[in-house]
């Protein structure tokens, strides 16, 4: 998994507002439409770690849903799989599904990037 992340200034030089996300050229096509909505200016290592922590403690049929604020991007997590939904696609099935292990690996890499880029 060789995802590339970005830090982009969405503000001005005088008043920067950085957005963090995943470089769309580094991901599979079926992941592109949903993961483009991962971009958010409020990502922090603490927020990402909170998602990782809540994911790791899921048992049985428990689920954890995380919606990126201000977007139509929803991540629905259970102990085995992670379903990614972009509600703009207006479909009931997930846009794509990862194993929970792959998701945690991705989030750890994203957390490291955000921590180093801040």
Tab-separated table of N, CA and C in Angstrom:
chain	number	residue	atom	x	y	z
A	1	UNK	N	0.866	-1.172	0.000
A	1	UNK	CA	0.000	0.000	0.000
A	1	UNK	C	0.909	1.230	0.000
A	2	UNK	N	0.980	1.890	-1.137
A	2	UNK	CA	1.851	3.055	-1.287
A	2	UNK	C	1.041	4.313	-1.555
A	3	UNK	N	0.226	4.679	-0.599
A	3	UNK	CA	-0.561	5.882	-0.753
A	3	UNK	C	0.314	7.096	-0.523
A	4	UNK	N	0.046	8.137	-1.299
A	4	UNK	CA	0.727	9.407	-1.110
A	4	UNK	C	-0.301	10.398	-0.576
A	5	UNK	N	0.122	11.186	0.367
A	5	UNK	CA	-0.766	12.161	0.983
A	5	UNK	C	-0.329	13.563	0.602
A	6	UNK	N	-1.209	14.541	0.833
A	6	UNK	CA	-0.848	15.920	0.526
A	6	UNK	C	-1.280	16.866	1.631
A	7	UNK	N	-0.610	17.992	1.640
A	7	UNK	CA	-0.965	19.133	2.493
A	7	UNK	C	-1.084	20.309	1.532
A	8	UNK	N	-2.278	20.878	1.449
A	8	UNK	CA	-2.554	21.935	0.476
A	8	UNK	C	-3.108	23.154	1.200
A	9	UNK	N	-2.564	24.324	0.885
A	9	UNK	CA	-3.052	25.567	1.481
A	9	UNK	C	-4.309	26.008	0.735
A	10	UNK	N	-5.428	25.991	1.418
A	10	UNK	CA	-6.692	26.436	0.825
A	10	UNK	C	-7.003	27.881	1.206
A	11	UNK	N	-6.112	28.487	2.004
A	11	UNK	CA	-6.281	29.883	2.410
A	11	UNK	C	-5.335	30.770	1.611
A	12	UNK	N	-4.880	31.820	2.242
A	12	UNK	CA	-3.939	32.734	1.599
A	12	UNK	C	-2.575	32.605	2.278
A	13	UNK	N	-1.581	33.260	1.728
A	13	UNK	CA	-0.263	33.239	2.367
A	13	UNK	C	-0.317	33.906	3.733
A	14	UNK	N	-1.122	34.951	3.852
A	14	UNK	CA	-1.244	35.663	5.112
A	14	UNK	C	-2.078	34.892	6.138
A	15	UNK	N	-3.052	34.161	5.666
A	15	UNK	CA	-3.946	33.407	6.549
A	15	UNK	C	-4.096	31.978	6.016
A	16	UNK	N	-3.054	31.139	6.205
A	16	UNK	CA	-3.108	29.790	5.634
A	16	UNK	C	-4.134	28.892	6.328
A	17	UNK	N	-4.713	28.015	5.553
A	17	UNK	CA	-5.637	26.991	6.055
A	17	UNK	C	-5.301	25.717	5.285
A	18	UNK	N	-4.609	24.805	5.941
A	18	UNK	CA	-4.122	23.621	5.258
A	18	UNK	C	-5.124	22.481	5.296
A	19	UNK	N	-5.258	21.835	4.153
A	19	UNK	CA	-6.130	20.686	4.006
A	19	UNK	C	-5.239	19.462	3.799
A	20	UNK	N	-5.600	18.364	4.430
A	20	UNK	CA	-4.856	17.120	4.296
A	20	UNK	C	-5.730	16.098	3.595
A	21	UNK	N	-5.106	15.289	2.754
A	21	UNK	CA	-5.865	14.266	2.046
A	21	UNK	C	-4.937	13.278	1.380
A	22	UNK	N	-5.508	12.481	0.501
A	22	UNK	CA	-4.742	11.465	-0.221
A	22	UNK	C	-4.632	11.892	-1.684
A	23	UNK	N	-3.433	11.747	-2.241
A	23	UNK	CA	-3.173	12.077	-3.637
A	23	UNK	C	-3.924	11.078	-4.512
A	24	UNK	N	-4.849	11.566	-5.318
A	24	UNK	CA	-5.703	10.680	-6.111
A	24	UNK	C	-4.910	9.859	-7.125
A	25	UNK	N	-3.745	10.334	-7.533
A	25	UNK	CA	-2.927	9.571	-8.477
A	25	UNK	C	-2.293	8.346	-7.837
A	26	UNK	N	-2.333	8.247	-6.501
A	26	UNK	CA	-1.699	7.131	-5.804
A	26	UNK	C	-2.688	6.042	-5.402
A	27	UNK	N	-3.948	6.156	-5.820
A	27	UNK	CA	-4.956	5.191	-5.377
A	27	UNK	C	-5.630	4.495	-6.559
A	28	UNK	N	-6.271	3.394	-6.256
A	28	UNK	CA	-7.004	2.639	-7.263
A	28	UNK	C	-8.208	3.451	-7.743
A	29	UNK	N	-8.596	3.266	-8.968
A	29	UNK	CA	-9.708	4.030	-9.546
A	29	UNK	C	-11.007	3.876	-8.762
A	30	UNK	N	-11.310	2.643	-8.293
A	30	UNK	CA	-12.574	2.449	-7.575
A	30	UNK	C	-12.567	3.161	-6.223
A	31	UNK	N	-11.387	3.497	-5.708
A	31	UNK	CA	-11.282	4.206	-4.437
A	31	UNK	C	-11.328	5.722	-4.627
A	32	UNK	N	-11.052	6.167	-5.826
A	32	UNK	CA	-10.856	7.590	-6.091
A	32	UNK	C	-12.052	8.458	-5.740
A	33	UNK	N	-13.228	8.082	-6.182
A	33	UNK	CA	-14.384	8.964	-6.005
A	33	UNK	C	-14.692	9.215	-4.536
A	34	UNK	N	-14.623	8.165	-3.725
A	34	UNK	CA	-14.917	8.334	-2.300
A	34	UNK	C	-13.756	8.971	-1.550
A	35	UNK	N	-12.518	8.522	-1.800
A	35	UNK	CA	-11.387	9.025	-1.026
A	35	UNK	C	-11.046	10.484	-1.320
A	36	UNK	N	-11.522	11.021	-2.440
A	36	UNK	CA	-11.272	12.438	-2.674
A	36	UNK	C	-11.970	13.288	-1.608
A	37	UNK	N	-12.962	12.715	-0.948
A	37	UNK	CA	-13.685	13.429	0.108
A	37	UNK	C	-13.023	13.296	1.475
A	38	UNK	N	-11.903	12.612	1.538
A	38	UNK	CA	-11.134	12.528	2.776
A	38	UNK	C	-10.478	13.881	3.078
A	39	UNK	N	-10.299	14.708	2.062
A	39	UNK	CA	-9.656	16.016	2.221
A	39	UNK	C	-10.394	16.838	3.267
A	40	UNK	N	-9.630	17.335	4.250
A	40	UNK	CA	-10.243	18.089	5.340
A	40	UNK	C	-9.179	18.928	6.012
A	41	UNK	N	-9.540	20.118	6.425
A	41	UNK	CA	-8.578	21.032	7.047
A	41	UNK	C	-8.439	20.816	8.556
A	42	UNK	N	-9.257	19.974	9.144
A	42	UNK	CA	-9.200	19.777	10.592
A	42	UNK	C	-8.602	18.436	11.012
A	43	UNK	N	-7.951	17.721	10.086
A	43	UNK	CA	-7.315	16.482	10.477
A	43	UNK	C	-6.178	16.783	11.438
A	44	UNK	N	-6.128	16.025	12.515
A	44	UNK	CA	-5.030	16.100	13.472
A	44	UNK	C	-4.594	14.672	13.775
A	45	UNK	N	-3.366	14.491	14.257
A	45	UNK	CA	-2.966	13.143	14.651
A	45	UNK	C	-3.894	12.570	15.728
A	46	UNK	N	-4.407	13.416	16.608
A	46	UNK	CA	-5.303	12.957	17.670
A	46	UNK	C	-6.637	12.450	17.104
A	47	UNK	N	-7.179	13.159	16.126
A	47	UNK	CA	-8.445	12.742	15.501
A	47	UNK	C	-8.266	11.402	14.800
A	48	UNK	N	-7.169	11.264	14.086
A	48	UNK	CA	-6.900	10.016	13.366
A	48	UNK	C	-6.689	8.873	14.356
A	49	UNK	N	-5.955	9.138	15.448
A	49	UNK	CA	-5.723	8.104	16.458
A	49	UNK	C	-7.026	7.687	17.126
A	50	UNK	N	-7.928	8.627	17.333
A	50	UNK	CA	-9.230	8.305	17.918
A	50	UNK	C	-9.978	7.314	17.024
A	51	UNK	N	-9.928	7.506	15.713
A	51	UNK	CA	-10.583	6.586	14.780
A	51	UNK	C	-9.919	5.211	14.853
A	52	UNK	N	-8.597	5.181	14.881
A	52	UNK	CA	-7.859	3.919	14.995
A	52	UNK	C	-8.247	3.204	16.288
A	53	UNK	N	-8.244	3.935	17.398
A	53	UNK	CA	-8.567	3.336	18.693
A	53	UNK	C	-9.977	2.760	18.719
A	54	UNK	N	-10.947	3.510	18.197
A	54	UNK	CA	-12.336	3.025	18.188
A	54	UNK	C	-12.484	1.809	17.283
A	55	UNK	N	-11.686	1.752	16.233
A	55	UNK	CA	-11.720	0.612	15.320
A	55	UNK	C	-11.164	-0.636	15.992
A	56	UNK	N	-10.083	-0.488	16.723
A	56	UNK	CA	-9.401	-1.637	17.332
A	56	UNK	C	-10.214	-2.324	18.424
A	57	UNK	N	-11.137	-1.624	19.057
A	57	UNK	CA	-11.888	-2.220	20.169
A	57	UNK	C	-13.237	-2.807	19.750
A	58	UNK	N	-13.557	-2.755	18.471
A	58	UNK	CA	-14.828	-3.314	18.008
A	58	UNK	C	-14.840	-4.834	18.176
A	59	UNK	N	-15.961	-5.342	18.669
A	59	UNK	CA	-16.127	-6.783	18.838
A	59	UNK	C	-17.503	-7.194	18.317
A	60	UNK	N	-17.613	-8.458	17.979
A	60	UNK	CA	-18.899	-8.981	17.534
A	60	UNK	C	-19.455	-8.210	16.356
A	61	UNK	N	-20.716	-7.789	16.500
A	61	UNK	CA	-21.389	-7.052	15.424
A	61	UNK	C	-21.331	-5.543	15.601
A	62	UNK	N	-20.500	-5.062	16.522
A	62	UNK	CA	-20.407	-3.617	16.745
A	62	UNK	C	-19.915	-2.920	15.475
A	63	UNK	N	-20.400	-1.700	15.298
A	63	UNK	CA	-19.977	-0.869	14.174
A	63	UNK	C	-19.647	0.516	14.683
A	64	UNK	N	-18.770	1.174	13.974
A	64	UNK	CA	-18.422	2.562	14.263
A	64	UNK	C	-18.501	3.316	12.946
A	65	UNK	N	-19.279	4.385	12.917
A	65	UNK	CA	-19.407	5.217	11.724
A	65	UNK	C	-18.700	6.541	11.959
A	66	UNK	N	-17.946	6.960	10.964
A	66	UNK	CA	-17.248	8.242	11.040
A	66	UNK	C	-17.557	9.023	9.769
A	67	UNK	N	-18.052	10.230	9.935
A	67	UNK	CA	-18.315	11.093	8.791
A	67	UNK	C	-17.374	12.279	8.842
A	68	UNK	N	-16.676	12.509	7.745
A	68	UNK	CA	-15.800	13.671	7.664
A	68	UNK	C	-16.691	14.904	7.662
A	69	UNK	N	-16.443	15.785	8.622
A	69	UNK	CA	-17.279	16.983	8.792
A	69	UNK	C	-17.343	17.799	7.503
A	70	UNK	N	-18.550	18.255	7.193
A	70	UNK	CA	-18.756	19.105	6.024
A	70	UNK	C	-18.707	18.365	4.708
A	71	UNK	N	-18.782	17.042	4.746
A	71	UNK	CA	-18.738	16.285	3.489
A	71	UNK	C	-19.820	15.215	3.490
A	72	UNK	N	-19.931	14.549	2.362
A	72	UNK	CA	-20.856	13.428	2.210
A	72	UNK	C	-20.123	12.103	2.345
A	73	UNK	N	-18.927	12.131	2.938
A	73	UNK	CA	-18.064	10.958	3.037
A	73	UNK	C	-18.267	10.266	4.376
A	74	UNK	N	-18.683	8.999	4.329
A	74	UNK	CA	-18.932	8.214	5.534
A	74	UNK	C	-18.071	6.961	5.488
A	75	UNK	N	-17.459	6.659	6.627
A	75	UNK	CA	-16.685	5.437	6.789
A	75	UNK	C	-17.428	4.592	7.830
A	76	UNK	N	-17.856	3.395	7.446
A	76	UNK	CA	-18.574	2.498	8.342
A	76	UNK	C	-17.667	1.310	8.637
A	77	UNK	N	-17.313	1.158	9.915
A	77	UNK	CA	-16.278	0.219	10.320
A	77	UNK	C	-16.873	-0.878	11.192
A	78	UNK	N	-16.499	-2.126	10.914
A	78	UNK	CA	-16.773	-3.206	11.845
A	78	UNK	C	-15.464	-3.951	12.079
A	79	UNK	N	-15.481	-5.013	12.848
A	79	UNK	CA	-14.217	-5.656	13.235
A	79	UNK	C	-13.503	-6.320	12.059
A	80	UNK	N	-14.200	-6.580	10.949
A	80	UNK	CA	-13.597	-7.262	9.806
A	80	UNK	C	-13.415	-6.386	8.572
A	81	UNK	N	-14.357	-5.469	8.364
A	81	UNK	CA	-14.350	-4.686	7.116
A	81	UNK	C	-14.651	-3.220	7.379
A	82	UNK	N	-14.200	-2.415	6.417
A	82	UNK	CA	-14.485	-0.986	6.447
A	82	UNK	C	-15.142	-0.636	5.115
A	83	UNK	N	-16.334	-0.051	5.205
A	83	UNK	CA	-17.103	0.328	4.018
A	83	UNK	C	-17.027	1.840	3.853
A	84	UNK	N	-16.691	2.264	2.644
A	84	UNK	CA	-16.572	3.683	2.337
A	84	UNK	C	-17.753	4.102	1.460
A	85	UNK	N	-18.415	5.169	1.892
A	85	UNK	CA	-19.578	5.668	1.168
A	85	UNK	C	-19.399	7.144	0.846
A	86	UNK	N	-19.663	7.492	-0.385
A	86	UNK	CA	-19.802	8.892	-0.762
A	86	UNK	C	-21.269	9.030	-1.148
A	87	UNK	N	-22.024	9.740	-0.324
A	87	UNK	CA	-23.471	9.779	-0.532
A	87	UNK	C	-23.878	10.466	-1.819
A	88	UNK	N	-22.942	11.157	-2.492
A	88	UNK	CA	-23.261	11.761	-3.789
A	88	UNK	C	-23.489	10.691	-4.857
A	89	UNK	N	-22.978	9.484	-4.630
A	89	UNK	CA	-23.170	8.431	-5.623
A	89	UNK	C	-24.574	7.850	-5.566
A	90	UNK	N	-25.302	8.160	-4.499
A	90	UNK	CA	-26.697	7.733	-4.347
A	90	UNK	C	-26.893	6.242	-4.565
A	91	UNK	N	-26.020	5.439	-3.977
A	91	UNK	CA	-26.186	3.997	-4.030
A	91	UNK	C	-26.164	3.468	-2.607
A	92	UNK	N	-26.821	2.354	-2.407
A	92	UNK	CA	-26.892	1.795	-1.066
A	92	UNK	C	-25.658	0.984	-0.708
A	93	UNK	N	-24.968	0.446	-1.713
A	93	UNK	CA	-23.763	-0.332	-1.458
A	93	UNK	C	-22.582	0.619	-1.272
A	94	UNK	N	-21.578	0.117	-0.582
A	94	UNK	CA	-20.355	0.898	-0.381
A	94	UNK	C	-19.679	1.155	-1.724
A	95	UNK	N	-19.016	2.299	-1.822
A	95	UNK	CA	-18.239	2.593	-3.023
A	95	UNK	C	-17.073	1.612	-3.147
A	96	UNK	N	-16.492	1.240	-2.010
A	96	UNK	CA	-15.498	0.179	-1.957
A	96	UNK	C	-15.351	-0.285	-0.513
A	97	UNK	N	-14.716	-1.439	-0.350
A	97	UNK	CA	-14.561	-2.059	0.969
A	97	UNK	C	-13.103	-2.456	1.142
A	98	UNK	N	-12.577	-2.184	2.335
A	98	UNK	CA	-11.239	-2.635	2.722
A	98	UNK	C	-11.381	-3.569	3.906
A	99	UNK	N	-10.351	-4.358	4.132
A	99	UNK	CA	-10.282	-5.092	5.391
A	99	UNK	C	-9.979	-4.065	6.489
A	100	UNK	N	-10.375	-4.374	7.687
A	100	UNK	CA	-10.108	-3.468	8.807
A	100	UNK	C	-8.602	-3.319	9.012
A	101	UNK	N	-7.854	-4.383	8.797
A	101	UNK	CA	-6.393	-4.326	8.928
A	101	UNK	C	-5.792	-3.328	7.933
A	102	UNK	N	-6.256	-3.368	6.685
A	102	UNK	CA	-5.758	-2.424	5.674
A	102	UNK	C	-6.116	-0.998	6.069
A	103	UNK	N	-7.319	-0.788	6.578
A	103	UNK	CA	-7.756	0.538	6.994
A	103	UNK	C	-6.863	1.080	8.112
A	104	UNK	N	-6.577	0.249	9.102
A	104	UNK	CA	-5.730	0.699	10.209
A	104	UNK	C	-4.333	1.051	9.703
A	105	UNK	N	-3.788	0.253	8.805
A	105	UNK	CA	-2.471	0.543	8.225
A	105	UNK	C	-2.502	1.878	7.490
A	106	UNK	N	-3.548	2.110	6.706
A	106	UNK	CA	-3.715	3.370	5.980
A	106	UNK	C	-3.798	4.544	6.953
A	107	UNK	N	-4.613	4.407	7.986
A	107	UNK	CA	-4.796	5.498	8.941
A	107	UNK	C	-3.519	5.787	9.723
A	108	UNK	N	-2.743	4.772	10.039
A	108	UNK	CA	-1.463	4.993	10.718
A	108	UNK	C	-0.518	5.782	9.822
A	109	UNK	N	-0.478	5.458	8.540
A	109	UNK	CA	0.374	6.191	7.601
A	109	UNK	C	-0.115	7.631	7.452
A	110	UNK	N	-1.435	7.814	7.406
A	110	UNK	CA	-2.014	9.149	7.285
A	110	UNK	C	-1.704	9.970	8.536
A	111	UNK	N	-1.824	9.355	9.691
A	111	UNK	CA	-1.518	10.036	10.964
A	111	UNK	C	-0.064	10.493	10.994
A	112	UNK	N	0.833	9.622	10.574
A	112	UNK	CA	2.262	9.976	10.542
A	112	UNK	C	2.497	11.170	9.617
A	113	UNK	N	1.869	11.145	8.446
A	113	UNK	CA	2.007	12.261	7.503
A	113	UNK	C	1.500	13.562	8.109
A	114	UNK	N	0.319	13.536	8.680
A	114	UNK	CA	-0.266	14.756	9.269
A	114	UNK	C	0.615	15.282	10.404
A	115	UNK	N	1.108	14.386	11.247
A	115	UNK	CA	1.963	14.795	12.361
A	115	UNK	C	3.242	15.472	11.867
A	116	UNK	N	3.834	14.933	10.823
A	116	UNK	CA	5.072	15.494	10.285
A	116	UNK	C	4.840	16.766	9.492
A	117	UNK	N	3.631	16.902	8.910
A	117	UNK	CA	3.339	18.065	8.062
A	117	UNK	C	2.838	19.281	8.842
A	118	UNK	N	2.417	19.089	10.067
A	118	UNK	CA	1.838	20.197	10.863
A	118	UNK	C	2.866	21.246	11.186
